[in-house]
mmCIF file of C-alpha atoms and ligand atoms in Angstrom:
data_model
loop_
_atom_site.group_PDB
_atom_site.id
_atom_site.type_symbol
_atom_site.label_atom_id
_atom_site.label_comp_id
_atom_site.label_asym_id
_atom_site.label_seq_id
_atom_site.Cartn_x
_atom_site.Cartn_y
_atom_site.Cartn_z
ATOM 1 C CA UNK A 102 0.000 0.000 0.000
ATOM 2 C CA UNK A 103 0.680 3.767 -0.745
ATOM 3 C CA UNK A 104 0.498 4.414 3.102
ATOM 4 C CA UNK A 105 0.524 3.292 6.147
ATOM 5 C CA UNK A 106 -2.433 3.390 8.628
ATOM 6 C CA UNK A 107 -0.464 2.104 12.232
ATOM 7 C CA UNK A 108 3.322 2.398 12.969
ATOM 8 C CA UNK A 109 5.765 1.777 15.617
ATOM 9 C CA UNK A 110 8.472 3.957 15.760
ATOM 10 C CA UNK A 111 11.062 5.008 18.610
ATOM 11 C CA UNK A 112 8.191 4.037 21.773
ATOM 12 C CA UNK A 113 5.205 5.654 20.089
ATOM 13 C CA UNK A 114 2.466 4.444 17.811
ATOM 14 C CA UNK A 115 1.964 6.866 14.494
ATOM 15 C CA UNK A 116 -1.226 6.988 13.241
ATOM 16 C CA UNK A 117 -2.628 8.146 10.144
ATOM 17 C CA UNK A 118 -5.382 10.969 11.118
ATOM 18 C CA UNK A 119 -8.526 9.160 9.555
ATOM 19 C CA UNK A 120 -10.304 12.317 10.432
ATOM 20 C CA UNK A 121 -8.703 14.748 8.086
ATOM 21 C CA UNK A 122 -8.382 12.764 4.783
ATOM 22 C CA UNK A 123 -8.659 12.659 2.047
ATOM 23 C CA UNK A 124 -7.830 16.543 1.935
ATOM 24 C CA UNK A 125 -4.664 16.517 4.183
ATOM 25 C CA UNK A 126 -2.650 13.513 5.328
ATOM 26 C CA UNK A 127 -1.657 14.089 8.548
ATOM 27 C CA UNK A 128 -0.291 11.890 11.414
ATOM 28 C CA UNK A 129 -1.469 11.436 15.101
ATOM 29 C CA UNK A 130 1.292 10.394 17.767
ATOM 30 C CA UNK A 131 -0.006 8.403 20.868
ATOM 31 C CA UNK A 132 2.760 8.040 23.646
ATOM 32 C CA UNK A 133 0.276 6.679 26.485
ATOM 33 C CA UNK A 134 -3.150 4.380 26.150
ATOM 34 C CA UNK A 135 -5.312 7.733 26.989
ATOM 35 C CA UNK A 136 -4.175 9.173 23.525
ATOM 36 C CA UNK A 137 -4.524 5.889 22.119
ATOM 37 C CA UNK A 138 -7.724 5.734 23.603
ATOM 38 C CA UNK A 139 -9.106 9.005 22.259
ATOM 39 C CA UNK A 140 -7.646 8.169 19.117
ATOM 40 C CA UNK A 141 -9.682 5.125 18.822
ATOM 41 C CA UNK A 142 -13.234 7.388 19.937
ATOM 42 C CA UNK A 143 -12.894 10.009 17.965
ATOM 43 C CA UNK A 144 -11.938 8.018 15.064
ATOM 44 C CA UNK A 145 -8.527 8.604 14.357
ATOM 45 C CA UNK A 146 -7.862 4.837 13.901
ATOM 46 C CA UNK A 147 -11.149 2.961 13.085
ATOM 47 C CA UNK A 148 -12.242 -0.546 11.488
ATOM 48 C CA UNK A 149 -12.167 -3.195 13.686
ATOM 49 C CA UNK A 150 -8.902 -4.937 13.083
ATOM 50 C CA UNK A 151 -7.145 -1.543 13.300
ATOM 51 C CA UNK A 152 -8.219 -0.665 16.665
ATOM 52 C CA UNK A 153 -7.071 -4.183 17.759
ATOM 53 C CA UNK A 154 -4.116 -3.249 16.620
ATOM 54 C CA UNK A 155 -4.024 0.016 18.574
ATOM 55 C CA UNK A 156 -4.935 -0.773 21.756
ATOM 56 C CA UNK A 157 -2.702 -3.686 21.688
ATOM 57 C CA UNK A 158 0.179 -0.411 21.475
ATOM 58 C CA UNK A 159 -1.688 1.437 23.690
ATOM 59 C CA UNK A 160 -1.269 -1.620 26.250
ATOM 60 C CA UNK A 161 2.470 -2.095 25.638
ATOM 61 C CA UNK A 162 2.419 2.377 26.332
ATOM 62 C CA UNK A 163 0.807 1.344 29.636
ATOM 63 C CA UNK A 164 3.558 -1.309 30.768
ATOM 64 C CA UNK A 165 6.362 0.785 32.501
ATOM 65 C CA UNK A 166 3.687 0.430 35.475
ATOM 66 C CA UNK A 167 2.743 -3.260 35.795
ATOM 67 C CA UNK A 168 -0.274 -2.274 38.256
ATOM 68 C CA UNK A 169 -1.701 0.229 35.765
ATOM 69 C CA UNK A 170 -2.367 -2.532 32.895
ATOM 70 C CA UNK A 171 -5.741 -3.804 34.040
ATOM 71 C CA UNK A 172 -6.801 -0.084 34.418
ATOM 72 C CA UNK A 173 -5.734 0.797 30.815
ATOM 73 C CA UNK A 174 -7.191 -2.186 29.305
ATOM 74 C CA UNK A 175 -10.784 -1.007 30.963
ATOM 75 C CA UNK A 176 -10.449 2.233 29.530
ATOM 76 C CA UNK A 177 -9.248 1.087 25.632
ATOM 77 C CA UNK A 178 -11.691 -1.648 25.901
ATOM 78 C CA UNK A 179 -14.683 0.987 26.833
ATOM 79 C CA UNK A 180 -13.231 3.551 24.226
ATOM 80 C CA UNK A 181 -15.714 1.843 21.227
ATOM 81 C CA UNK A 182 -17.776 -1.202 22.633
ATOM 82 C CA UNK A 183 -18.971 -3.441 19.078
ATOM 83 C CA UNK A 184 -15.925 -4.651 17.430
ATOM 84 C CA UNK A 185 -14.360 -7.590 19.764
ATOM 85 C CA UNK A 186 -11.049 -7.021 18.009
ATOM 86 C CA UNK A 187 -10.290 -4.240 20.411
ATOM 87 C CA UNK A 188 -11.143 -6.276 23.132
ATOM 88 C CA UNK A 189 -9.514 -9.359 22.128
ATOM 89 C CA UNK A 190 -6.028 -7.586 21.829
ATOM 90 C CA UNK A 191 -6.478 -5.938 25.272
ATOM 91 C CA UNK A 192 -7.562 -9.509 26.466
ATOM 92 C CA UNK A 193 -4.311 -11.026 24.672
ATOM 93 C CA UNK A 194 -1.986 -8.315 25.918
ATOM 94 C CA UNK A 195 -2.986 -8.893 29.773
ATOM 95 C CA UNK A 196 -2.463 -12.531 29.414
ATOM 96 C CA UNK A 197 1.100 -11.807 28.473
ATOM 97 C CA UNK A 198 1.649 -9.555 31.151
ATOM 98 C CA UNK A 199 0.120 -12.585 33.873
ATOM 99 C CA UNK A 200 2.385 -15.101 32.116
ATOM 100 C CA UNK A 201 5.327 -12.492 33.022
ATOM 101 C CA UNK A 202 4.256 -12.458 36.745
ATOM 102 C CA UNK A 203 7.604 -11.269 38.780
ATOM 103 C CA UNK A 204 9.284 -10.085 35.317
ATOM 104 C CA UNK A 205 11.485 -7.187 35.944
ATOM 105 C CA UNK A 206 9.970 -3.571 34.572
ATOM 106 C CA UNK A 207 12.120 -3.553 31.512
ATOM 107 C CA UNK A 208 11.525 -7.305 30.893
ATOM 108 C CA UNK A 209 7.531 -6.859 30.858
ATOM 109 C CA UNK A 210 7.848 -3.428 28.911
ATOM 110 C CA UNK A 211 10.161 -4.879 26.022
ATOM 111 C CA UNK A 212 7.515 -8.461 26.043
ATOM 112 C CA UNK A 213 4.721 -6.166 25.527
ATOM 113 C CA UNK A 214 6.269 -4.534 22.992
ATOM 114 C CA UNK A 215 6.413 -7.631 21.127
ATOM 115 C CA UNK A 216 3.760 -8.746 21.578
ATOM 116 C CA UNK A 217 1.702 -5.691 19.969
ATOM 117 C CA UNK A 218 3.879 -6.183 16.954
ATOM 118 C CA UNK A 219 3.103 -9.904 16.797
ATOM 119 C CA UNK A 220 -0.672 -8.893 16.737
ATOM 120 C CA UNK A 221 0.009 -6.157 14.438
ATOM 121 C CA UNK A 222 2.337 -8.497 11.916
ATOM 122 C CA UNK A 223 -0.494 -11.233 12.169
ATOM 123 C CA UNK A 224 -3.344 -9.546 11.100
ATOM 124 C CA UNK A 225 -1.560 -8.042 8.123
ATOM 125 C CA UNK A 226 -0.747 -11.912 7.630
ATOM 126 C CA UNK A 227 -4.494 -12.485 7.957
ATOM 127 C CA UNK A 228 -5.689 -10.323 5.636
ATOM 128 C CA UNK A 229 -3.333 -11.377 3.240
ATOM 129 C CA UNK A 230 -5.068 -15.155 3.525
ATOM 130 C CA UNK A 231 -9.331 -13.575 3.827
ATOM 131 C CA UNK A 232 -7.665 -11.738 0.027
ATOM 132 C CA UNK A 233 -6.553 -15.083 -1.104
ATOM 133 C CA UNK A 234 -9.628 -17.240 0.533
ATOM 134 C CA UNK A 235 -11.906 -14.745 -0.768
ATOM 135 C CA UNK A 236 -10.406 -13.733 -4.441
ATOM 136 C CA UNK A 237 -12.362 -16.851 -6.338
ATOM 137 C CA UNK A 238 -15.841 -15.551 -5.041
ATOM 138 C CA UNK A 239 -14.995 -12.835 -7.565
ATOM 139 C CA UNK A 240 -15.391 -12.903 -11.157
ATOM 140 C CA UNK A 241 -13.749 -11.148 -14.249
ATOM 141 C CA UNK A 242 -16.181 -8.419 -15.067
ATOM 142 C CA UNK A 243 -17.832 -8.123 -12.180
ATOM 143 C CA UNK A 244 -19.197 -4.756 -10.261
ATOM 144 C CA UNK A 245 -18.992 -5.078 -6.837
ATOM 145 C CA UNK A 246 -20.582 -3.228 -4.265
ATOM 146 C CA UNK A 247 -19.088 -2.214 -0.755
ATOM 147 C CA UNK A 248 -19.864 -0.482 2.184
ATOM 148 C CA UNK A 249 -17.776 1.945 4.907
ATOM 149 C CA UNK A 250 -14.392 1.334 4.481
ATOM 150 C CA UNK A 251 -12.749 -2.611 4.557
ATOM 151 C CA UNK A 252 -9.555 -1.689 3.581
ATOM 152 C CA UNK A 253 -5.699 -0.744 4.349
ATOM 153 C CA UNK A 254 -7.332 1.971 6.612
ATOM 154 C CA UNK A 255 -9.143 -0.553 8.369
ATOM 155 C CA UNK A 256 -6.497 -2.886 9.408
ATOM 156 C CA UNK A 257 -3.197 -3.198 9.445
ATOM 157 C CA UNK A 258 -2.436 -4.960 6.017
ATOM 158 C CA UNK A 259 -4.540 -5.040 3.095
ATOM 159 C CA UNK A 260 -7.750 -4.559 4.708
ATOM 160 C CA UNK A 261 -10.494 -7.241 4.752
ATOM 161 C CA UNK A 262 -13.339 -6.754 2.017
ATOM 162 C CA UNK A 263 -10.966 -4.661 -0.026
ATOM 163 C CA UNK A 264 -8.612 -7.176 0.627
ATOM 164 C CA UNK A 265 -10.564 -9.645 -1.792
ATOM 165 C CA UNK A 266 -11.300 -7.023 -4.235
ATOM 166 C CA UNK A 267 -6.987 -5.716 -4.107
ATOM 167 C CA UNK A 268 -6.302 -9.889 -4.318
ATOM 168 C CA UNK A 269 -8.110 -10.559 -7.120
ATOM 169 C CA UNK A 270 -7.570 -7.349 -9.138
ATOM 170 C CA UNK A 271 -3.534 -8.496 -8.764
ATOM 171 C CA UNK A 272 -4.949 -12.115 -10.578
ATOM 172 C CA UNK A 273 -5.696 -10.046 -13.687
ATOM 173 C CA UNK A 274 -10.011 -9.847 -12.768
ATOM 174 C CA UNK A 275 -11.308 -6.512 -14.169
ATOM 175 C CA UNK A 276 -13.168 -5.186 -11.559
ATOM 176 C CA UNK A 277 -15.275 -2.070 -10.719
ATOM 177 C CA UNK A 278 -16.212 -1.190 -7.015
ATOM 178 C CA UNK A 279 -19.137 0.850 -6.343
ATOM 179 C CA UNK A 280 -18.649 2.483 -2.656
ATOM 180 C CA UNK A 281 -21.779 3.837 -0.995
ATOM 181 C CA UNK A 282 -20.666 7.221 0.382
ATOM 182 C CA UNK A 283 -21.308 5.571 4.206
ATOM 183 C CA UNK A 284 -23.070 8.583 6.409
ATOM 184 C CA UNK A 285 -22.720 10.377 8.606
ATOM 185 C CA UNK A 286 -18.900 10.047 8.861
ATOM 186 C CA UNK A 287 -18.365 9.121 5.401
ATOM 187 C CA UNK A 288 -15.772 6.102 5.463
ATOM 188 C CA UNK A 289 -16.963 5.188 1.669
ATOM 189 C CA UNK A 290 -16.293 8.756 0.082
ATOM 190 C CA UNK A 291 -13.690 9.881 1.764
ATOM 191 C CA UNK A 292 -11.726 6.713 2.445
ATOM 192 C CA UNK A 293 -12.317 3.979 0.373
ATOM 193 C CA UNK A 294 -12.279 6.442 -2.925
ATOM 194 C CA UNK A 295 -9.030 7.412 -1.409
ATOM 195 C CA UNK A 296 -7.859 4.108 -1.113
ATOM 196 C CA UNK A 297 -9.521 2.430 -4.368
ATOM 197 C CA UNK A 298 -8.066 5.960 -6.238
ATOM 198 C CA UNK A 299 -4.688 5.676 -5.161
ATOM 199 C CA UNK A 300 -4.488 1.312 -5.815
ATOM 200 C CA UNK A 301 -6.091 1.799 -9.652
ATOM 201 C CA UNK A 302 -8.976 0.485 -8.680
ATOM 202 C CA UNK A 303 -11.896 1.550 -10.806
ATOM 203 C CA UNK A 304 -14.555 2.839 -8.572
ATOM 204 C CA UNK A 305 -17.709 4.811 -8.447
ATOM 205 C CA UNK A 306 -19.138 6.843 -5.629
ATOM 206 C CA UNK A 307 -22.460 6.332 -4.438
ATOM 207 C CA UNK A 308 -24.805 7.966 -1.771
ATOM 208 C CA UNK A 309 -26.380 5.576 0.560
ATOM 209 C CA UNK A 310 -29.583 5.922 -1.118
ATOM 210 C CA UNK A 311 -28.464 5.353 -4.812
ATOM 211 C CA UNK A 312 -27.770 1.853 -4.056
ATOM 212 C CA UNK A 313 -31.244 -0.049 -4.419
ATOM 213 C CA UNK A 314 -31.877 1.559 -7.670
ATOM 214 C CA UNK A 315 -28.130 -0.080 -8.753
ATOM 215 C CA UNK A 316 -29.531 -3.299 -7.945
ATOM 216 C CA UNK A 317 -32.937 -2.496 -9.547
ATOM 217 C CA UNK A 318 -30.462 -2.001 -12.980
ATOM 218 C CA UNK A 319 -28.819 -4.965 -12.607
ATOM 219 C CA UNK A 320 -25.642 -2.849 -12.252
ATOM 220 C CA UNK A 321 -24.315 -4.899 -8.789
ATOM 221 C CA UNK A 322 -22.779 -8.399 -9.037
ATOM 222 C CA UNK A 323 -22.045 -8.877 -5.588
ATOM 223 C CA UNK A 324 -21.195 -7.454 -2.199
ATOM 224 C CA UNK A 325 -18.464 -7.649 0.003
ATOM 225 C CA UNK A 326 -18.615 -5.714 3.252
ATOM 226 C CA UNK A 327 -16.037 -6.033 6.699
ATOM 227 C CA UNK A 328 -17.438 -6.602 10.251
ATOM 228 C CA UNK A 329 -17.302 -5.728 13.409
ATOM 229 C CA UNK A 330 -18.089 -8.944 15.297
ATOM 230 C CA UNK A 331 -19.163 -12.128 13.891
ATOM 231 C CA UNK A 332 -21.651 -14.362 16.364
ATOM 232 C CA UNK A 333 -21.632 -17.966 17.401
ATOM 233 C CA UNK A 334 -25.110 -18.329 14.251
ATOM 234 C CA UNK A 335 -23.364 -16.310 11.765
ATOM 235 C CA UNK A 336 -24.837 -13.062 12.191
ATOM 236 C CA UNK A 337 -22.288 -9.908 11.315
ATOM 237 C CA UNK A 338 -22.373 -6.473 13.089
ATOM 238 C CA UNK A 339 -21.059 -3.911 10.659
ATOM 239 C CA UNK A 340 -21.583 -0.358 9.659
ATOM 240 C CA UNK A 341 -24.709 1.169 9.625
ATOM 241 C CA UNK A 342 -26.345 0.381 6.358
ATOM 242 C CA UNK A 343 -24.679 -3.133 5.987
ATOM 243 C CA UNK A 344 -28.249 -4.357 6.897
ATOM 244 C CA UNK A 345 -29.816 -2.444 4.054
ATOM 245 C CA UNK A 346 -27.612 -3.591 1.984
ATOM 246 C CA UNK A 347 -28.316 -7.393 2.670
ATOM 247 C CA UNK A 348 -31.912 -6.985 2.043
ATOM 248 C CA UNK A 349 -31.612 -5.570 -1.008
ATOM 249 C CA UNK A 350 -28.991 -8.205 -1.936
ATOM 250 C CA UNK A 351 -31.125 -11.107 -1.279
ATOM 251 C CA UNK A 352 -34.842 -9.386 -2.937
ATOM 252 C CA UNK A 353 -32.510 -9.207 -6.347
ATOM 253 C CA UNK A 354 -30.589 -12.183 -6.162
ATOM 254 C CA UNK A 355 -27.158 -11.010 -5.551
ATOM 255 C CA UNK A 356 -24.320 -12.853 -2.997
ATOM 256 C CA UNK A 357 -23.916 -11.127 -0.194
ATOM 257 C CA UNK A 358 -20.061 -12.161 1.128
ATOM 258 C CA UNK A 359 -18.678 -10.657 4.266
ATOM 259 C CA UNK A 360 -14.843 -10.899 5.490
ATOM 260 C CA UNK A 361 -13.194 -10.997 8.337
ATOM 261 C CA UNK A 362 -10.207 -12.137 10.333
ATOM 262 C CA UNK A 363 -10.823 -14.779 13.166
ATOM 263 C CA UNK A 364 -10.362 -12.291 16.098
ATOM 264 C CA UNK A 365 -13.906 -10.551 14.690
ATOM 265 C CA UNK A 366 -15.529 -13.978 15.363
ATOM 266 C CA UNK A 367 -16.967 -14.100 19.372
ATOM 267 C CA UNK A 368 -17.671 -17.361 20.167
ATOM 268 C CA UNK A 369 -18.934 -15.886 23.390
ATOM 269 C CA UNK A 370 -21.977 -14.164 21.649
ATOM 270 C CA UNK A 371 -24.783 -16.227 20.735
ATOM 271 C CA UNK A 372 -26.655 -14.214 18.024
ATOM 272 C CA UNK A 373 -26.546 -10.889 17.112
ATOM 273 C CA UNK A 374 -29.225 -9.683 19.110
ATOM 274 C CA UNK A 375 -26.516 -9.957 22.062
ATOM 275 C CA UNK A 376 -24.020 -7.655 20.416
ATOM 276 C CA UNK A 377 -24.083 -4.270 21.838
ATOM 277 C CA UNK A 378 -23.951 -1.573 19.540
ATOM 278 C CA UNK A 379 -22.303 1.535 19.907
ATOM 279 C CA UNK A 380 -24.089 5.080 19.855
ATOM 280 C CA UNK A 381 -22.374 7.938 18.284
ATOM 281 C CA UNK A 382 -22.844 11.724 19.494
ATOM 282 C CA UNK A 383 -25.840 13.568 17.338
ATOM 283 C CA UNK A 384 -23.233 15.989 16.188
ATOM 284 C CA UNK A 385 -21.951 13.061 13.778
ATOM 285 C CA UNK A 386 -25.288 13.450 12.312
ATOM 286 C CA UNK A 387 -26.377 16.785 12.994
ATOM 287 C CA UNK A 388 -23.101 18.472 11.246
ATOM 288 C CA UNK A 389 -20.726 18.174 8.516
ATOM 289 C CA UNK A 390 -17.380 19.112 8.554
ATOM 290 C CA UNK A 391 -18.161 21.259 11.459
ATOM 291 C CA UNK A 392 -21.089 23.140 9.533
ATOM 292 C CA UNK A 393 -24.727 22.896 11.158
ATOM 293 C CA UNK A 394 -26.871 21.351 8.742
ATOM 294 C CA UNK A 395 -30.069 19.985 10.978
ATOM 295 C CA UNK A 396 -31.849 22.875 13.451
ATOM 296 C CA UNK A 397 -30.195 23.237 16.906
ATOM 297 C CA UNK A 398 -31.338 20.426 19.706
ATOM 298 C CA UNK A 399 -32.721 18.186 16.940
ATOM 299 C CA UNK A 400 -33.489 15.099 18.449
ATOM 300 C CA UNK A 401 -31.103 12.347 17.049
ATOM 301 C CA UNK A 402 -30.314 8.383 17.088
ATOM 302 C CA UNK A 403 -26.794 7.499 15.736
ATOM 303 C CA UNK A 404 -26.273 4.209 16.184
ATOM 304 C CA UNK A 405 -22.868 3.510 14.591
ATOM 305 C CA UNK A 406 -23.605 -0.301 12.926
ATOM 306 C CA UNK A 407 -26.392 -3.155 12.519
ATOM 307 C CA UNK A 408 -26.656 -6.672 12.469
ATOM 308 C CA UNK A 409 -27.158 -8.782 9.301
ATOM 309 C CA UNK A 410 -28.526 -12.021 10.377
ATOM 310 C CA UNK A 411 -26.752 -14.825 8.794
ATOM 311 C CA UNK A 412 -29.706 -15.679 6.706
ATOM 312 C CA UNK A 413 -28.791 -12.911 4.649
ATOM 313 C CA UNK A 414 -25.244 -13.545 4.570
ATOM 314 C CA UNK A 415 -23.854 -15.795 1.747
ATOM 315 C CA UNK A 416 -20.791 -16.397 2.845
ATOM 316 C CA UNK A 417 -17.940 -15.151 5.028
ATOM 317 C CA UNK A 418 -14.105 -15.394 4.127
ATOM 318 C CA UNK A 419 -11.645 -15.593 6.943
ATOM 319 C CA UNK A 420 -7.872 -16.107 7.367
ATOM 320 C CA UNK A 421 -9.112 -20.048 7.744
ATOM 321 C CA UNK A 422 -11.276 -20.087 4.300
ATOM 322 C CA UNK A 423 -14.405 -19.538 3.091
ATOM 323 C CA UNK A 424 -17.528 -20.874 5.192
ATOM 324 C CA UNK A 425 -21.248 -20.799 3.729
ATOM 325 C CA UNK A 426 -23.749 -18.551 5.625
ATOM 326 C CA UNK A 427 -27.583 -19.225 6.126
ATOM 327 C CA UNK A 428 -27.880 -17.759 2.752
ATOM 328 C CA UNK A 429 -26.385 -20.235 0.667
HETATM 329 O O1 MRU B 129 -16.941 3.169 12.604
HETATM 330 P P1 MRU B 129 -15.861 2.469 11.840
HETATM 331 O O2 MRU B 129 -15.316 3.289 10.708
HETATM 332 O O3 MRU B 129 -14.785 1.920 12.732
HETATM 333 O O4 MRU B 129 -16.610 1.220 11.188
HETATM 334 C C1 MRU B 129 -15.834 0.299 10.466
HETATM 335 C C2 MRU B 129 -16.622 -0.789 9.850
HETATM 336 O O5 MRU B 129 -17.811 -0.924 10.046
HETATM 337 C C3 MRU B 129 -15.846 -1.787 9.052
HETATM 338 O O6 MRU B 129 -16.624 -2.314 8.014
HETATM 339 C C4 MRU B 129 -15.398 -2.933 9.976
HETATM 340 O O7 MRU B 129 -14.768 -2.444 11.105
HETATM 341 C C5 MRU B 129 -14.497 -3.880 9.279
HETATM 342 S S1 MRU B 129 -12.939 -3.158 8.905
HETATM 343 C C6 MRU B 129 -11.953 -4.330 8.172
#
C-alpha cells in the first residue's frame, strides 16, 4: 500500500489521522493508552482490526507500570464497545503480562512490545489469507458493491473486504467497485475512494440511497462488506447500512459475502441480538465538517452499525477459508 495506517516507531504508535483525509494527510502520535484511547473514539484509527491493533500499542504504552495494565485495558476496551477485536487484543496483551508475573519492569515493557507487533504483523498476515480465501468468489467483469471502508485503513495490512477485491484485481479480474458514500462520517467517500483511487482500482461513488436503484439495474454483481463482530449463528455487526444492503442483496438475487479475520468472530456471543452496539454523538449526524446542517437540539439516534442475520449472509471469508452462511 501507498500508506501506512499504524506504525511503531522510537516508543510511540503513528497513526494516520482518519479524520482529516482525504484533503490533508496528517499523522497522530499516541505516547500513552489515553491518547490511544481518544484516538480510537474520535476516530482517528477505526475498522475493527485496526483498533485491535491500537490498543494492543496502547497496552504495551501502559507497561512501565505493571499495576496500571488492568486499568488501561478497561479504559481502551470501553473507548468503542462493538468490534471484539479491540477487546480481544487488550484480552491477549494482559495474558502476556500474567504469564510475566515477577518479570522485571524492563523485561515486561520490552515483552509487551512484542507482543503488539506480533498482533500487528499477524493480522496483516491475515488479511493477506481472507484476500486469497476470498479472491475466487470474484469474477472477471464483475461490479462489486461495498460499504464503509474494509480496507488498508481498516487494518493493518490489506484490509479485509478490499482485501478480496486488491487480491483478485492483482490475478488479472477486471473489476469495478461501487462504494456507498457511508453517512454520517463518510468512510466510503472519503476513504475507500481514497484508497480504491490511489491502488487503480476503478470505482464509483455512491450515496447511501443510490444503491437499491443499482440493484434495480442490474448494475451490482455482488457485495463484500467487513465486520465488526461475527456471532456464534453467523450473524455480522457492521456499519450502519450493511443491513440495508443485505436486504436488497437477497430481494434481487445477488451474494452477499462478508470478510473478516478470526479475532472478529466471538464465540462468546450467541446471536446478534446480544451484540451491543455503539451510539455515536448527534453531532456526527447533525453536522458536517463542522457546519450545522439539521436545526439546533434536533433530536437524534446514531447508532454507529447493525446486524445482518446470517440468513442474509452468503458467505464469510476468513484467514481459515471460506464458510457458507444461512444464505447459501
Ligand atoms: O466506525 P468504523 O469506521 O470503525 O466502522 C468500520 C466498519 O464498520 C468496518 O466495516 C469494519 O470495522 C471492518 S474493517 C476491516
Amino acid at each position: 500500500m501507498k500508506f501506512r495506517t499504524l506504525e511503531w516507531k522510537s516508543g510511540a504508535l503513528y497513526l494516520l489521522d482518519q479524520r482529516r483525509l482525504p484533503n490533508r494527510v496528517e499523522t497522530v502520535i499516541c505516547r500513552n493508552p489515553d491518547q490511544v484511547s481518544e484516538a480510537i473514539r474520535n476516530l482517528t484509527v477505526r475498522g475493527a482490526p485496526a483498533i485491535g491493533v491500537a490498543a494492543a500499542y496502547g497496552m504495551a504504552l501502559a507497561a512501565s507500570d505493571r499495576s496500571a495494565l488492568p486499568d488501561a485495558g478497561g479504559v481502551l476496551k470501553s473507548s468503542r464497545p462493538t468490534a471484539v477485536n479491540l477487546a480481544w487484543a487488550v484480552d491477549r496483551m494482559l495474558t502476556k503480562s500474567a504469564e510475566l508475573n515477577g518479570a522485571a519492569p524492563a523485561d515486561l515493557r520490552a515483552a509487551l512490545e512484542r507482543e503488539a507487533i506480533a498482533i500487528h504483523n499477524e493480522d496483516a498476515e491475515m488479511c493477506k489469507r481472507i484476500g486469497e480465501f476470498g479472491a475466487p468468489l470474484l469474477a472477471n467483469g464483475m461490479s462489486v458493491l461495498t460499504h464503509c471502508n474494509a480496507g488498508a485503513l481498516a487494518t493493518a495490512g490489506i484490509g479485509t473486504a478490499l482485501g478480496v477485491i486488491y487480491t483478485a484485481a492483482a490475478q488479472g479480474k477486471k473489476l469495478h467497485v461501487y462504494a456507498g458514500e457511508t453517512r454520517p462520517v463518510l468512510q466510503g467517500a472519503r476513504l475507500t475512494m481514497w484508497e480504491l483511487m490511489q491502488e487503480g482500482i476503478p470505482a464509483t461513488l455512491v450515496t447511501d440511497s443510490t444503491v437499491a436503484s443499482l440493484f434495480a439495474a442490474g448494475k451490482i454483481d455482488a457485495v463484500i462488506v467487513g465486520a465488526d463482530r461475527i456471532a456464534r449463528n453467523g450473524d455480522v455487526a457492521n456499519k450502519i447500512g450493511t443491513y440495508n444492503i443485505a436486504v436488497l442483496a437477497a430481494h434481487h438475487g445477488v451474494p452477499f459475502y462478508v470478510a473478516a479475520p478470526r479475532s472478529t468472530f466471538d464465540d462468546k456471543i450467541a446471536t446478534g441480538a446480544d451484540i451491543p452496539i455503539e451510539e455515536r454523538s448527534a453531532t456526527e449526524v447533525t453536522e458536517i465538517g463542522g457546519q450545522r446542517l439539521a436545526p439546533q437540539n434536533a433530536v437524534v439516534y446514531s447508532p454507529a452499525f447493525d446486524v445482518t442475520p446470517s440468513q442474509l449472509i452468503t458467505a464469510i471469508s476468513s484467514d481459515t477459508g471460506v464458510e457458507l452462511g444461512g444464505r447459501s
